[in-house]
Tab-separated table of C-alpha atoms in Angstrom:
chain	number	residue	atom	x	y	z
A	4	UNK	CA	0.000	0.000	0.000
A	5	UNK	CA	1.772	2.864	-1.473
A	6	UNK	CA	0.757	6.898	0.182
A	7	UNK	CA	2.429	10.076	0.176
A	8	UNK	CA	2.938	12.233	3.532
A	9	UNK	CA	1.394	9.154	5.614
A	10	UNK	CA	-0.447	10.684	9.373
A	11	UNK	CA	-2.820	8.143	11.125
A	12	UNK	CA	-6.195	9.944	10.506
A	13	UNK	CA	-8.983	9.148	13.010
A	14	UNK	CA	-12.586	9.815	12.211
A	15	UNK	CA	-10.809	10.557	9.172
A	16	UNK	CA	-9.426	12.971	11.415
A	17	UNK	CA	-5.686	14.098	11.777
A	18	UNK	CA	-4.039	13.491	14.975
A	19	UNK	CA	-0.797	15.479	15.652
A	20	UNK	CA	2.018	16.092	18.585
A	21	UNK	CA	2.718	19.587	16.937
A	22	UNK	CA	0.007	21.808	18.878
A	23	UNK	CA	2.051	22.548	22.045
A	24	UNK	CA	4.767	24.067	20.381
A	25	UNK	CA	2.548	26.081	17.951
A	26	UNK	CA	-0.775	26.561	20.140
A	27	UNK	CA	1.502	27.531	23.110
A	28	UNK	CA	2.747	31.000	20.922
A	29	UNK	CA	0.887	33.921	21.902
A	30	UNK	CA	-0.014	36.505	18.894
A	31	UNK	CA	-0.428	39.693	19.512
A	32	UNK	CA	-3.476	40.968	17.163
A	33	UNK	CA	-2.780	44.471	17.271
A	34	UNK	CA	-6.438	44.610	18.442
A	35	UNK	CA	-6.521	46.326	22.085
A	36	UNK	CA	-10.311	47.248	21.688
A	37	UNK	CA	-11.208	43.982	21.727
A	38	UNK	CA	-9.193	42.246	23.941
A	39	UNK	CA	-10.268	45.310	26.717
A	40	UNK	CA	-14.187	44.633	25.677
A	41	UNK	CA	-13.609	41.157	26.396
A	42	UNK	CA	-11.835	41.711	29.919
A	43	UNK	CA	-14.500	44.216	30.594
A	44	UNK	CA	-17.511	41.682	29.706
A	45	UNK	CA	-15.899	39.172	32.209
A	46	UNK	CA	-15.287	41.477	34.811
A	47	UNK	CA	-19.156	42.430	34.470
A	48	UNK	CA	-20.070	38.996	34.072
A	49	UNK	CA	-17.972	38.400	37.693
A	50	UNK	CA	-19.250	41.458	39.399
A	51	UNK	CA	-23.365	40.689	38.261
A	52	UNK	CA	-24.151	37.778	37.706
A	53	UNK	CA	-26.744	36.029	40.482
A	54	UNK	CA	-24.719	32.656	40.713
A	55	UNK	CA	-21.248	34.319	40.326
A	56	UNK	CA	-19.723	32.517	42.583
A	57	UNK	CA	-19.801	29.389	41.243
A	58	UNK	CA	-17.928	30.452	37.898
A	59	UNK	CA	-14.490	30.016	38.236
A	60	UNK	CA	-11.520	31.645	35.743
A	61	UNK	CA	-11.209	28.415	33.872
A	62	UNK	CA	-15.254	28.245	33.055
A	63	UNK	CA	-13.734	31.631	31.082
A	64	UNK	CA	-11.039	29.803	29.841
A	65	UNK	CA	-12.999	26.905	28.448
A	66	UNK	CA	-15.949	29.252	27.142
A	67	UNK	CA	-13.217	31.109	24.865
A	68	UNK	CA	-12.176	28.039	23.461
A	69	UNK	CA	-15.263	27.260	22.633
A	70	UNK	CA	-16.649	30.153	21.285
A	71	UNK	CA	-13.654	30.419	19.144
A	72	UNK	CA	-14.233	26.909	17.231
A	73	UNK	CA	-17.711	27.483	17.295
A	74	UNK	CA	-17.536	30.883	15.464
A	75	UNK	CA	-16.240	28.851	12.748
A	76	UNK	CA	-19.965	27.233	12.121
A	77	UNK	CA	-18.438	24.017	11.262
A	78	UNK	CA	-20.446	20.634	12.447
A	79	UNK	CA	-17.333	18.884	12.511
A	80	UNK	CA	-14.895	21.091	13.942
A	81	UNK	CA	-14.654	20.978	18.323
A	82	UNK	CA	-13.478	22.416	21.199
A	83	UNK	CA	-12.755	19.160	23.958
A	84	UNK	CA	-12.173	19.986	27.468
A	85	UNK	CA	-9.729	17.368	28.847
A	86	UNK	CA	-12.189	14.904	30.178
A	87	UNK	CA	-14.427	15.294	26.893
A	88	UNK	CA	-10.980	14.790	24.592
A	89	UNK	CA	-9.885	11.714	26.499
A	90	UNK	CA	-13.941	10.254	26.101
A	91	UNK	CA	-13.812	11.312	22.400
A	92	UNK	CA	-10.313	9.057	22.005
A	93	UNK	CA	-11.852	6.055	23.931
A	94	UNK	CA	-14.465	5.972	21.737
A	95	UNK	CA	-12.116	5.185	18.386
A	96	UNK	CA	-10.832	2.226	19.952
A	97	UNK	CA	-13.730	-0.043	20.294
A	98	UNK	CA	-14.539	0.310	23.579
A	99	UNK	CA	-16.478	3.507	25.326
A	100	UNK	CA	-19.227	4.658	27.867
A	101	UNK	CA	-22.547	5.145	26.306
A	102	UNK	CA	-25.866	3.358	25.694
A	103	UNK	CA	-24.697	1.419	22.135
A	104	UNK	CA	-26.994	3.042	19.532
A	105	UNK	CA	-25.983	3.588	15.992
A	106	UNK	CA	-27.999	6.581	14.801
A	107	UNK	CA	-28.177	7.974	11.483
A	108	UNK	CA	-30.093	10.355	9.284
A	109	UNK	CA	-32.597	8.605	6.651
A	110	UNK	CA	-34.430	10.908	3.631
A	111	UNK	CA	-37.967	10.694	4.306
A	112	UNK	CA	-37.411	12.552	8.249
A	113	UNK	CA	-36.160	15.397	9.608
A	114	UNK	CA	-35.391	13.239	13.037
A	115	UNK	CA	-32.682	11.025	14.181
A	116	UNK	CA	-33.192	7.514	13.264
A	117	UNK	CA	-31.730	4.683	15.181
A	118	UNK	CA	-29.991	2.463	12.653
A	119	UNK	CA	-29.252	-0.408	14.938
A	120	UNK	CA	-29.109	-1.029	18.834
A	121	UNK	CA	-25.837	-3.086	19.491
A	122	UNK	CA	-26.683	-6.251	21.009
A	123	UNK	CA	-26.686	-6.928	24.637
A	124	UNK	CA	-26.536	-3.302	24.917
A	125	UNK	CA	-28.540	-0.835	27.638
A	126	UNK	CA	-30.728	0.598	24.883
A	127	UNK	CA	-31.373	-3.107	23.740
A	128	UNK	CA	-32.352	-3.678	26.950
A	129	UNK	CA	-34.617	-0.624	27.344
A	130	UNK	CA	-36.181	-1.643	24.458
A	131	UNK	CA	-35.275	0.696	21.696
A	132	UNK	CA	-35.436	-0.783	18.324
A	133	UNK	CA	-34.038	0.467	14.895
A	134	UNK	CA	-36.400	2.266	12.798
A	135	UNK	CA	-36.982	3.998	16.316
A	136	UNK	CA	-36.653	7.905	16.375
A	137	UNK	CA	-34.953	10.009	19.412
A	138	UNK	CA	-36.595	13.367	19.039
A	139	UNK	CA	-34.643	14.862	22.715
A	140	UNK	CA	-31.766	13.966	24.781
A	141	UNK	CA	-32.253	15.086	28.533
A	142	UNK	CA	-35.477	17.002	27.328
A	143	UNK	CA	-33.320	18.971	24.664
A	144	UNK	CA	-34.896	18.373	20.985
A	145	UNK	CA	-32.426	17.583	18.535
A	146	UNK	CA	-32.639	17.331	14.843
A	147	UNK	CA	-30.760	14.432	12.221
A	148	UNK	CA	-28.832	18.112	11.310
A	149	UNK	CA	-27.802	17.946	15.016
A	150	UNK	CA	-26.493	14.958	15.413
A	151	UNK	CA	-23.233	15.305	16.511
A	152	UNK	CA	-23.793	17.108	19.271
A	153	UNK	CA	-26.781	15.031	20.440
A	154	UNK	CA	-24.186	11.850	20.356
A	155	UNK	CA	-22.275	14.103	23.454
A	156	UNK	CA	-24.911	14.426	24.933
A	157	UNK	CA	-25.652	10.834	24.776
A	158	UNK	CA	-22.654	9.320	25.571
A	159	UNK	CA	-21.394	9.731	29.325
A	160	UNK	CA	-20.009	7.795	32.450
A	161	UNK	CA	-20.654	4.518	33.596
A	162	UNK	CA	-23.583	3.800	35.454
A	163	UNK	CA	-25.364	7.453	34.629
A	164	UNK	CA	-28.627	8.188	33.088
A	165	UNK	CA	-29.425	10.040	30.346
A	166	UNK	CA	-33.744	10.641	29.237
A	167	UNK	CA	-34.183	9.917	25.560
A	168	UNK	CA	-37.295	10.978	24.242
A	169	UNK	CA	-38.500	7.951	21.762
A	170	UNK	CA	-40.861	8.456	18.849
A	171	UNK	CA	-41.242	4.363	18.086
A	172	UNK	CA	-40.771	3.608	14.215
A	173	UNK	CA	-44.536	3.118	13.605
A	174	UNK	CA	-45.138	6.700	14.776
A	175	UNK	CA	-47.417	8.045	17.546
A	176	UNK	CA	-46.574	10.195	20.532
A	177	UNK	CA	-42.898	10.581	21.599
A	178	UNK	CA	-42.182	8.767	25.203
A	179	UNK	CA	-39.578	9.506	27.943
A	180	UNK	CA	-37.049	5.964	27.944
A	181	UNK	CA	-34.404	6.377	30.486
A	182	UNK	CA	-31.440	4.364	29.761
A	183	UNK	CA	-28.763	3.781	32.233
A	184	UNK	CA	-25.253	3.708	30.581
A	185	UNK	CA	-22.602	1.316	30.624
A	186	UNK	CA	-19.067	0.280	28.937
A	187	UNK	CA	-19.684	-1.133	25.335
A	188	UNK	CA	-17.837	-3.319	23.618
A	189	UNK	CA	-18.213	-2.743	19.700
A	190	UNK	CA	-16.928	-5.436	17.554
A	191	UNK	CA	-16.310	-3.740	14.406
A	192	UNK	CA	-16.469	-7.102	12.222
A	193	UNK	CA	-19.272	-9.090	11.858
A	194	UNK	CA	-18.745	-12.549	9.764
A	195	UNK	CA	-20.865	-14.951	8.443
A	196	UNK	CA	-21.903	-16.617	4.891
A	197	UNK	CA	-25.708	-16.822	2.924
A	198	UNK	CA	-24.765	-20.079	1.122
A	199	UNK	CA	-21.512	-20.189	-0.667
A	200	UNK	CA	-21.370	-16.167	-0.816
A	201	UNK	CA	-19.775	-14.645	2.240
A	202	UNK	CA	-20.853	-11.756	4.606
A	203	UNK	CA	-18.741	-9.280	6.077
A	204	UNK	CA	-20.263	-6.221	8.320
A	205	UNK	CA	-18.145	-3.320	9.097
A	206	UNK	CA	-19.836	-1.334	11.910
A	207	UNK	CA	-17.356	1.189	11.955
A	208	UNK	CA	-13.310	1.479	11.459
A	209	UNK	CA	-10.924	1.115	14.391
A	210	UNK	CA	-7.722	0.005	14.963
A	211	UNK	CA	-8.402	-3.873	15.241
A	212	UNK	CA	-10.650	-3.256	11.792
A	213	UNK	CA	-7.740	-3.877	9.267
A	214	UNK	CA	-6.408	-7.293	10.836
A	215	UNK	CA	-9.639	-8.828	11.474
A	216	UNK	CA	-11.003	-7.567	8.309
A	217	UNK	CA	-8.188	-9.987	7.011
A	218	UNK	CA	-8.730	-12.933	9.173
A	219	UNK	CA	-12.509	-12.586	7.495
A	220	UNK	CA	-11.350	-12.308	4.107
A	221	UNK	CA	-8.805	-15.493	4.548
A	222	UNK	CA	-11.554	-17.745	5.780
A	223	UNK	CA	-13.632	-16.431	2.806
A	224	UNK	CA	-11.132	-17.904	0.776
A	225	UNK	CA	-13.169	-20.515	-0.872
A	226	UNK	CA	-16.348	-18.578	-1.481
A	227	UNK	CA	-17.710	-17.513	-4.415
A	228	UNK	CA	-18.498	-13.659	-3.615
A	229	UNK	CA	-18.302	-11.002	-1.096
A	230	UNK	CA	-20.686	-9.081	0.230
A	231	UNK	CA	-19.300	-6.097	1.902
A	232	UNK	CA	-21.701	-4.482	4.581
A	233	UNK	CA	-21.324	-0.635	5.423
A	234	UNK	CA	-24.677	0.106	6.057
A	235	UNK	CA	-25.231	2.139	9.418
A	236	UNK	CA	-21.225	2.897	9.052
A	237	UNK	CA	-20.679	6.239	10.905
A	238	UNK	CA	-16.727	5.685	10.078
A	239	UNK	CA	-13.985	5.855	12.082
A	240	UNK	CA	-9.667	5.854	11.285
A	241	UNK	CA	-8.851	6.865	7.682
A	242	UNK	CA	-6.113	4.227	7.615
A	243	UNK	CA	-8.139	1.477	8.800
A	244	UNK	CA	-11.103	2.693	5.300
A	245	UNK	CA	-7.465	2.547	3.058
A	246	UNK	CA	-6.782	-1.166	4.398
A	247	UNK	CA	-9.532	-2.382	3.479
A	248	UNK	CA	-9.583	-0.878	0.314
A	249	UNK	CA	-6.750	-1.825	-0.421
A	250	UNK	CA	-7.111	-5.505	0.177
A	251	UNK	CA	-10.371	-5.372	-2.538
A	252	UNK	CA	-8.737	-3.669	-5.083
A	253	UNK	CA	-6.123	-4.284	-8.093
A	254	UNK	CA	-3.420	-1.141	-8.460
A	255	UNK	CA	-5.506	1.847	-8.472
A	256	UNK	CA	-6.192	5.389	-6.546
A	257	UNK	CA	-7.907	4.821	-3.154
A	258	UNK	CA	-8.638	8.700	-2.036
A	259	UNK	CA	-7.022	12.194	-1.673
A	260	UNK	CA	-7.139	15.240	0.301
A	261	UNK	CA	-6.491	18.755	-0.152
A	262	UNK	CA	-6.297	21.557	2.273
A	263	UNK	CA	-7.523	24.917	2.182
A	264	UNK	CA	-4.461	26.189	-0.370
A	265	UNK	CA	-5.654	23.143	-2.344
A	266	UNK	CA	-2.267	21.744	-1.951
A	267	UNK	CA	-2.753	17.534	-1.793
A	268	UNK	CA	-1.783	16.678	1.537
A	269	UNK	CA	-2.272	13.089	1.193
A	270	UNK	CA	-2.888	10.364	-1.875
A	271	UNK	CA	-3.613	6.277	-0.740
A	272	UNK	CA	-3.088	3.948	-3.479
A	273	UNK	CA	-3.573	0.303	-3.565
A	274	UNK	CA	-1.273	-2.502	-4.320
A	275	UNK	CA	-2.724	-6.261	-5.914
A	276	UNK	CA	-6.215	-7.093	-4.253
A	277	UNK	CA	-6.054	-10.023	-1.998
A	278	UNK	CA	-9.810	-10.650	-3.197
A	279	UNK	CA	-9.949	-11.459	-6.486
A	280	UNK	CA	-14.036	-12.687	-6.147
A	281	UNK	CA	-16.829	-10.609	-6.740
A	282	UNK	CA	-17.577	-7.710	-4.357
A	283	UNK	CA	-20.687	-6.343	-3.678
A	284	UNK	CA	-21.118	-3.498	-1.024
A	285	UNK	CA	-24.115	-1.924	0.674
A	286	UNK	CA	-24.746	1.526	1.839
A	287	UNK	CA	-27.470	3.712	3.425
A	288	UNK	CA	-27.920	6.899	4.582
A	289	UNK	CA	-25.766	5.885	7.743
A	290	UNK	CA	-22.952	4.968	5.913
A	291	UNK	CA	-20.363	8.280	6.011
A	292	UNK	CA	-17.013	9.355	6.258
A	293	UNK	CA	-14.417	6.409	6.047
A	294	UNK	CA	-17.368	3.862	4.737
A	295	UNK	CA	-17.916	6.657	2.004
A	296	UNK	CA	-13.597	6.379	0.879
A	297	UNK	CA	-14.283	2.616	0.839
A	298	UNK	CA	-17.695	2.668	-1.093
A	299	UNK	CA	-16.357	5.427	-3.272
A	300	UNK	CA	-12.732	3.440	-3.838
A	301	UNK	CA	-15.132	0.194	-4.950
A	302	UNK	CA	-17.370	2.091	-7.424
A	303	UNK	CA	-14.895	4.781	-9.131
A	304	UNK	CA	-12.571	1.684	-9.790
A	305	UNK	CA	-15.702	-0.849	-10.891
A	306	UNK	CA	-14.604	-3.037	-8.393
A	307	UNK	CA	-18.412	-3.629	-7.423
A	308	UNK	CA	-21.780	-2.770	-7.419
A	309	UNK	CA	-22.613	-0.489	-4.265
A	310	UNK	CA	-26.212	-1.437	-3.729
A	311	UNK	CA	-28.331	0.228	-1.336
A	312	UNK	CA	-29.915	4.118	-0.650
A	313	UNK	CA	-27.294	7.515	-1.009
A	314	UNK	CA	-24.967	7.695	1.618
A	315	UNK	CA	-24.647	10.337	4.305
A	316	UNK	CA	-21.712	12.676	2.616
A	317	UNK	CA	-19.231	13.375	4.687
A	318	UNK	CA	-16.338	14.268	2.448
A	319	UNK	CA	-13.814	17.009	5.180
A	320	UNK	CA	-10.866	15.506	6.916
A	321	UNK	CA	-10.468	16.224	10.840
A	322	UNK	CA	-7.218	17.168	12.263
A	323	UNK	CA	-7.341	16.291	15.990
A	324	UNK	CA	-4.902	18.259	17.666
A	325	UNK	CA	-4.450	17.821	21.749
A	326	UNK	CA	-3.560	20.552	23.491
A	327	UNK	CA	-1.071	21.084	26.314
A	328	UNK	CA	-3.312	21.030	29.260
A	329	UNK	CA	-5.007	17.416	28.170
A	330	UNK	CA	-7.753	19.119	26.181
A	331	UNK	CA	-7.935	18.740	22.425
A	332	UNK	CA	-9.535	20.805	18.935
A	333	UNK	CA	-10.860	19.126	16.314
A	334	UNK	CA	-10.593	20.978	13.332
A	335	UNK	CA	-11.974	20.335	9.555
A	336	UNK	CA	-8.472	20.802	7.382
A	337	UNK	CA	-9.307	19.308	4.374
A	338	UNK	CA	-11.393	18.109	2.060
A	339	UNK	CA	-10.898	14.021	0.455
A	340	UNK	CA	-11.838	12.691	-3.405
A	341	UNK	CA	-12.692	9.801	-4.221
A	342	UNK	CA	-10.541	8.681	-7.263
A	343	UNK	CA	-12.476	10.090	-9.792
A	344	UNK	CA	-11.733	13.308	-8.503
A	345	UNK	CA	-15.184	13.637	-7.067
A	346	UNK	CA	-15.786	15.139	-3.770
A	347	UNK	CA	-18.843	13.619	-1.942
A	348	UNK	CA	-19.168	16.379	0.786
A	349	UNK	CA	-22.694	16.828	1.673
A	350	UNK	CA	-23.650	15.376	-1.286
A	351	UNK	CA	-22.896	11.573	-0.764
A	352	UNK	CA	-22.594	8.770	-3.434
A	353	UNK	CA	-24.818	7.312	-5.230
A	354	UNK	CA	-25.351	3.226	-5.170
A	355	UNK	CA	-25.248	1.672	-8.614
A	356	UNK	CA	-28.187	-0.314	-7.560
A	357	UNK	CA	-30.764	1.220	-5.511
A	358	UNK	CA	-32.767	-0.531	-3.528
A	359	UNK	CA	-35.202	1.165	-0.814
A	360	UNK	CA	-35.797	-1.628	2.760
A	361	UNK	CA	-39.676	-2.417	3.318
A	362	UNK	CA	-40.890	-0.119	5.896
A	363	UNK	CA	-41.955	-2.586	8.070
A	364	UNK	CA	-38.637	-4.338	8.293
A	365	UNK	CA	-37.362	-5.374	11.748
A	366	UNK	CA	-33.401	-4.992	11.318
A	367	UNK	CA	-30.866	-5.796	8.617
A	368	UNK	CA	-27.833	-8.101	8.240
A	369	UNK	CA	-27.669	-11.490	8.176
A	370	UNK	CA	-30.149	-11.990	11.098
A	371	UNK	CA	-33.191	-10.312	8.761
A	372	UNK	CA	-31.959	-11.532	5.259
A	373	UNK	CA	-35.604	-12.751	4.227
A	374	UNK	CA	-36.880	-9.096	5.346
A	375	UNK	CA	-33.334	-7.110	3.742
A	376	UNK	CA	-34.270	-6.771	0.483
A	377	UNK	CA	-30.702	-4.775	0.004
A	378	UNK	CA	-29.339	-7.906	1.053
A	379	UNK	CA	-31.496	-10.104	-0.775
A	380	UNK	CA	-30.406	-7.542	-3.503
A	381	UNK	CA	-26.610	-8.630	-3.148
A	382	UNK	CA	-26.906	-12.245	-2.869
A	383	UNK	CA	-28.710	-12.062	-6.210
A	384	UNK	CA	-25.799	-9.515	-8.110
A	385	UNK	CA	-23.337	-12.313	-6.733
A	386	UNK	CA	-25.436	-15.195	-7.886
A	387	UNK	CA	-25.674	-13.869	-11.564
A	388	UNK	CA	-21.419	-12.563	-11.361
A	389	UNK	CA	-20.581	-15.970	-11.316
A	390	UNK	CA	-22.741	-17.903	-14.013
């Protein structure tokens, strides 16, 4: 696997050692004005306000920093206080504090849609179902737009509760669930066969995703055809989406970047595929980010058919920078194409088969493949590929 200027991207985000030496410079703007209006709205802010005494100088601090990312209006670019930062990197390796949802956004609603509960997990167990809707978090309404910041607000500490309000998937009046949280285990491979055609479910990309993705593949050996499972795929690291690209693909462009000069700053190419079967891979509006590089990789090099419903389009890189005092910035740096030179950024990509689910399905994978008619949709492709 050949790249140029090679940085382990996480979320498809960035992560560099540089910020203490640069962040720790202090630039002088020149503007006095402001920097007295904003000692003199603190100092009022101090002097008036009725529950003064509980704000302390680093509530100031950590309000700056926020304010200053948030000015930027960008979705994906954050401010992390240190306990929020170290959450945010527990939650790339597989293992985090929450209540195991995967949520997306789906075209026919406005609301967050729960893709899938993970099994075993507290909002399993408290009943939540996909299809489901969560219209508030803590009695705060969120919308799909809002997503990201509704998953911080879901996510938390062991053994805490958070309020979701639940609209179920067959509509009707939105109810309080609480769900109490707990550690969850996400195992980002799911294996199994339909016949002699085998099954491989990425639910997002970590660190373990490459390897095991290969242990899959090498027990596939003697199938006929793959079927390749990002549906529900929020993403995850950048060089985990190029490793498995890279094992499906003959030499060819995986995906590029460029940053805001439009200089590249980096290009993934693939070496000989290790799978030289038929690959089939399915998307949905939950698919984004790193499932989009992979999905995008398989149909701008006719590797595949991508079969499903548009994907989310997430198409910016994040550069996660920590800072010196444990906290962190995520910041959008760049923009990725897939390698026709296509960016998919709010825009998504297209499946070369569509296929819409029954509304009345239960679930999809393997465990609903007589309801999945995307699935049912991919064993057929495969079927006909090898006549």
């Amino acid at each position: 696997m050949k790249k140029k200027q090679i940085a382990l991207v996480l979320a498809l985000l960035i992560i560099t050692n540089v910020a203490s030496a640069v962040l720790a410079v202090q630039y002088v703007t020149g503007d006095a004005k402001e920097a007295a209006a904003t000692k003199m709205l603190e100092y009022f802010l101090k002097k008036n306000y009725l529950r003064s005494k509980d704000i302390t100088e680093e509530d100031f601090v950590i309000g700056r920093r926020k304010g200053t990312v948030e000015a930027l209006n960008d979705p994906y670019s954050q401010y992390f206080t240190p306990d929020e930062y170290k959450r945010f990197v527990e939650s790339t390796t597989g293992e985090f504090f929450g209540i195991g949802v995967q949520i997306g956004a789906v075209a026919d609603s406005k609301l967050i849609t729960v893709i899938a509960p993970i099994k075993g997990s507290p909002a399993e167990k408290a009943g939540i179902e996909s299809g489901d809707k969560i219209v508030s978090v803590d009695g705060e309404e969120y919308t799909a737009d809002e997503m990201e910041e509704a998953v911080k607000h879901i996510k938390g500490d062991k053994g805490t509760k958070v309020t979701l309000g639940i609209m179920k998937k067959d509509g009707g009046e939105v109810k309080d669930v609480e769900v109490v949280r707990d550690e969850i285990h996400v195992e980002s491979v799911v294996t199994g066969s339909i016949g002699d055609i085998a099954y491989i479910g990425l639910t997002q990309f970590e660190d373990d995703t490459v390897k095991d993705f290969a242990k899959a593949l090498k027990a596939a050996k003697n199938k006929k055809g793959l079927i390749l499972d990002l549906r529900g795929n929020p993403g995850g690291i950048l060089e985990a989406a190029v490793g498995v690209s890279d094992m499906l693909l003959p030499k060819a462009d995986i995906v590029s970047a460029k940053d805001n000069k439009g200089k590249e700053v980096f290009h993934y190419t693939s070496d000989e595929k290790e799978w030289t079967k038929p690959v089939v891979v399915l998307i949905n509006r939950g698919s984004a980010s790193a499932s989009e590089i992979v999905a995008g990789a398989i149909k701008d090099n006719k590797r595949g058919d991508l079969i499903g419903e548009k994907s989310y389009g997430k198409g910016v890189v994040q550069t996660l920078v920590p800072l010196p005092d444990g906290g962190g910035i995520k910041l959008t740096t760049s923009e990725y194409f897939t390698p026709a030179g296509v960016s998919i950024h709010e825009k998504g990509i297209e499946p070369t088969i569509p296929v819409e689910l029954p509304k009345n399905i239960k679930g999809i994978g393997l465990e609903y493949q007589h309801q999945d008619t995307q699935l049912k949709k991919a064993v057929e492709v495969i079927e006909k590929s090898g006549r």
